[in-house]
Amino acid sequence: MLLKSLITATIAALLIPSAMGKFMTLKKHPKTTCSGKGGPWRHYTEGVCAVLSDTDHGITASYTNSGCTLYAYGSKDCTGGRISIRDDRNQDCKNVYGKGSVMVDNCP
């Protein structure tokens, strides 16, 4: 019984990220340097707009399952001009001070 539960949990852990599609796991921070604890780690799926609060000033990533790019927008609805703030090759803290929203996009 224990072995069956372990196998089921392992399979679920492997399948859940692929079922979510392409995403980035990001953490928002109240400082542009991303120092301190920050918020919880969350998955952001390709093409879904994430509104930033007035206290979200920095973003770091811990994991991606793709070659996606993170874009920041001045608006709260991911419309208008956007700037690339992160891709898989750069895991540094990214400054989003003054931005209204972010979106994971351009996944291969």
PDB file of C-alpha atoms in Angstrom:
ATOM      1  CA  MET A   1       0.000   0.000   0.000  1.00  0.00           C
ATOM      2  CA  LEU A   2       2.786   2.434   0.861  1.00  0.00           C
ATOM      3  CA  LEU A   3       4.584   1.635  -2.387  1.00  0.00           C
ATOM      4  CA  LYS A   4       1.380   2.243  -4.379  1.00  0.00           C
ATOM      5  CA  SER A   5       0.894   5.642  -2.687  1.00  0.00           C
ATOM      6  CA  LEU A   6       4.497   6.588  -3.356  1.00  0.00           C
ATOM      7  CA  ILE A   7       4.224   5.654  -7.035  1.00  0.00           C
ATOM      8  CA  THR A   8       0.945   7.572  -7.400  1.00  0.00           C
ATOM      9  CA  ALA A   9       2.419  10.694  -5.763  1.00  0.00           C
ATOM     10  CA  THR A  10       5.524  10.511  -7.958  1.00  0.00           C
ATOM     11  CA  ILE A  11       3.485  10.194 -11.152  1.00  0.00           C
ATOM     12  CA  ALA A  12       1.242  13.099 -10.125  1.00  0.00           C
ATOM     13  CA  ALA A  13       4.253  15.295  -9.375  1.00  0.00           C
ATOM     14  CA  LEU A  14       5.658  14.567 -12.809  1.00  0.00           C
ATOM     15  CA  LEU A  15       2.394  15.119 -14.688  1.00  0.00           C
ATOM     16  CA  ILE A  16       1.010  18.242 -13.006  1.00  0.00           C
ATOM     17  CA  PRO A  17       3.580  20.711 -14.409  1.00  0.00           C
ATOM     18  CA  SER A  18       3.157  19.359 -17.945  1.00  0.00           C
ATOM     19  CA  ALA A  19      -0.622  19.596 -17.636  1.00  0.00           C
ATOM     20  CA  MET A  20      -0.276  23.260 -16.695  1.00  0.00           C
ATOM     21  CA  GLY A  21       1.436  24.082 -19.985  1.00  0.00           C
ATOM     22  CA  LYS A  22       4.420  26.364 -20.168  1.00  0.00           C
ATOM     23  CA  PHE A  23       4.994  28.468 -17.084  1.00  0.00           C
ATOM     24  CA  MET A  24       7.443  30.248 -14.805  1.00  0.00           C
ATOM     25  CA  THR A  25       7.540  29.968 -11.018  1.00  0.00           C
ATOM     26  CA  LEU A  26       7.954  33.503  -9.713  1.00  0.00           C
ATOM     27  CA  LYS A  27       8.186  35.299  -6.394  1.00  0.00           C
ATOM     28  CA  LYS A  28       7.193  38.949  -5.981  1.00  0.00           C
ATOM     29  CA  HIS A  29       9.180  41.189  -3.627  1.00  0.00           C
ATOM     30  CA  PRO A  30       8.445  44.553  -2.004  1.00  0.00           C
ATOM     31  CA  LYS A  31      11.994  45.775  -2.803  1.00  0.00           C
ATOM     32  CA  THR A  32      13.583  46.288  -6.224  1.00  0.00           C
ATOM     33  CA  THR A  33      16.632  44.347  -4.983  1.00  0.00           C
ATOM     34  CA  CYS A  34      14.455  41.326  -4.043  1.00  0.00           C
ATOM     35  CA  SER A  35      16.004  41.317  -0.574  1.00  0.00           C
ATOM     36  CA  GLY A  36      13.958  39.926   2.274  1.00  0.00           C
ATOM     37  CA  LYS A  37      11.422  37.119   2.288  1.00  0.00           C
ATOM     38  CA  GLY A  38       9.073  38.210  -0.492  1.00  0.00           C
ATOM     39  CA  GLY A  39       5.764  36.547  -1.246  1.00  0.00           C
ATOM     40  CA  PRO A  40       5.003  32.907  -1.949  1.00  0.00           C
ATOM     41  CA  TRP A  41       6.297  31.096  -5.037  1.00  0.00           C
ATOM     42  CA  ARG A  42       3.555  30.916  -7.685  1.00  0.00           C
ATOM     43  CA  HIS A  43       3.199  29.435 -11.169  1.00  0.00           C
ATOM     44  CA  TYR A  44       2.450  31.925 -13.936  1.00  0.00           C
ATOM     45  CA  THR A  45       1.201  30.235 -17.114  1.00  0.00           C
ATOM     46  CA  GLU A  46       1.911  31.497 -20.627  1.00  0.00           C
ATOM     47  CA  GLY A  47      -0.553  34.110 -21.863  1.00  0.00           C
ATOM     48  CA  VAL A  48      -2.182  34.846 -18.477  1.00  0.00           C
ATOM     49  CA  CYS A  49      -1.986  38.447 -17.257  1.00  0.00           C
ATOM     50  CA  ALA A  50      -0.891  38.871 -13.617  1.00  0.00           C
ATOM     51  CA  VAL A  51      -1.740  42.224 -12.033  1.00  0.00           C
ATOM     52  CA  LEU A  52       0.987  43.674  -9.816  1.00  0.00           C
ATOM     53  CA  SER A  53       0.126  45.377  -6.537  1.00  0.00           C
ATOM     54  CA  ASP A  54       1.554  48.753  -5.576  1.00  0.00           C
ATOM     55  CA  THR A  55       4.042  46.950  -3.311  1.00  0.00           C
ATOM     56  CA  ASP A  56       5.399  44.543  -5.967  1.00  0.00           C
ATOM     57  CA  HIS A  57       8.751  46.106  -6.836  1.00  0.00           C
ATOM     58  CA  GLY A  58      10.932  43.094  -7.750  1.00  0.00           C
ATOM     59  CA  ILE A  59      10.502  39.596  -9.211  1.00  0.00           C
ATOM     60  CA  THR A  60      12.713  36.508  -9.053  1.00  0.00           C
ATOM     61  CA  ALA A  61      12.203  33.114 -10.685  1.00  0.00           C
ATOM     62  CA  SER A  62      13.042  29.703  -9.300  1.00  0.00           C
ATOM     63  CA  TYR A  63      11.936  27.440 -12.122  1.00  0.00           C
ATOM     64  CA  THR A  64      10.615  27.388 -15.646  1.00  0.00           C
ATOM     65  CA  ASN A  65       9.741  24.419 -17.798  1.00  0.00           C
ATOM     66  CA  SER A  66      10.288  26.244 -21.056  1.00  0.00           C
ATOM     67  CA  GLY A  67      12.178  28.968 -22.841  1.00  0.00           C
ATOM     68  CA  CYS A  68       9.554  31.586 -21.982  1.00  0.00           C
ATOM     69  CA  THR A  69      10.082  35.313 -21.507  1.00  0.00           C
ATOM     70  CA  LEU A  70       8.510  37.437 -18.763  1.00  0.00           C
ATOM     71  CA  TYR A  71       7.162  40.796 -19.924  1.00  0.00           C
ATOM     72  CA  ALA A  72       6.148  43.818 -17.836  1.00  0.00           C
ATOM     73  CA  TYR A  73       3.467  46.326 -18.803  1.00  0.00           C
ATOM     74  CA  GLY A  74       2.629  49.810 -17.562  1.00  0.00           C
ATOM     75  CA  SER A  75      -1.079  48.955 -17.585  1.00  0.00           C
ATOM     76  CA  LYS A  76      -2.935  46.714 -15.118  1.00  0.00           C
ATOM     77  CA  ASP A  77      -4.330  44.527 -17.963  1.00  0.00           C
ATOM     78  CA  CYS A  78      -1.213  43.589 -19.993  1.00  0.00           C
ATOM     79  CA  THR A  79      -2.091  45.916 -22.856  1.00  0.00           C
ATOM     80  CA  GLY A  80       0.027  48.533 -24.572  1.00  0.00           C
ATOM     81  CA  GLY A  81       3.795  48.581 -24.726  1.00  0.00           C
ATOM     82  CA  ARG A  82       5.741  45.857 -22.969  1.00  0.00           C
ATOM     83  CA  ILE A  83       9.346  45.297 -21.989  1.00  0.00           C
ATOM     84  CA  SER A  84      11.149  41.998 -21.591  1.00  0.00           C
ATOM     85  CA  ILE A  85      12.325  41.665 -18.007  1.00  0.00           C
ATOM     86  CA  ARG A  86      13.384  38.026 -17.738  1.00  0.00           C
ATOM     87  CA  ASP A  87      14.155  34.918 -19.724  1.00  0.00           C
ATOM     88  CA  ASP A  88      15.501  31.469 -18.857  1.00  0.00           C
ATOM     89  CA  ARG A  89      19.110  32.558 -19.201  1.00  0.00           C
ATOM     90  CA  ASN A  90      18.949  35.256 -16.529  1.00  0.00           C
ATOM     91  CA  GLN A  91      17.833  34.387 -12.971  1.00  0.00           C
ATOM     92  CA  ASP A  92      18.555  37.785 -11.413  1.00  0.00           C
ATOM     93  CA  CYS A  93      16.079  39.966  -9.571  1.00  0.00           C
ATOM     94  CA  LYS A  94      14.090  42.102 -11.996  1.00  0.00           C
ATOM     95  CA  ASN A  95      12.827  45.554 -11.128  1.00  0.00           C
ATOM     96  CA  VAL A  96       9.079  45.978 -11.762  1.00  0.00           C
ATOM     97  CA  TYR A  97       8.644  49.190  -9.768  1.00  0.00           C
ATOM     98  CA  GLY A  98       5.976  51.318 -11.446  1.00  0.00           C
ATOM     99  CA  LYS A  99       4.719  48.479 -13.652  1.00  0.00           C
ATOM    100  CA  GLY A 100       1.070  47.424 -13.570  1.00  0.00           C
ATOM    101  CA  SER A 101       1.191  43.817 -14.740  1.00  0.00           C
ATOM    102  CA  VAL A 102       3.361  40.978 -16.041  1.00  0.00           C
ATOM    103  CA  MET A 103       2.819  38.107 -18.473  1.00  0.00           C
ATOM    104  CA  VAL A 104       4.744  34.975 -19.430  1.00  0.00           C
ATOM    105  CA  ASP A 105       4.884  34.821 -23.230  1.00  0.00           C
ATOM    106  CA  ASN A 106       6.850  33.741 -26.305  1.00  0.00           C
ATOM    107  CA  CYS A 107       7.280  30.176 -25.131  1.00  0.00           C
ATOM    108  CA  PRO A 108       8.761  27.903 -27.790  1.00  0.00           C
TER     109      PRO A 108
END
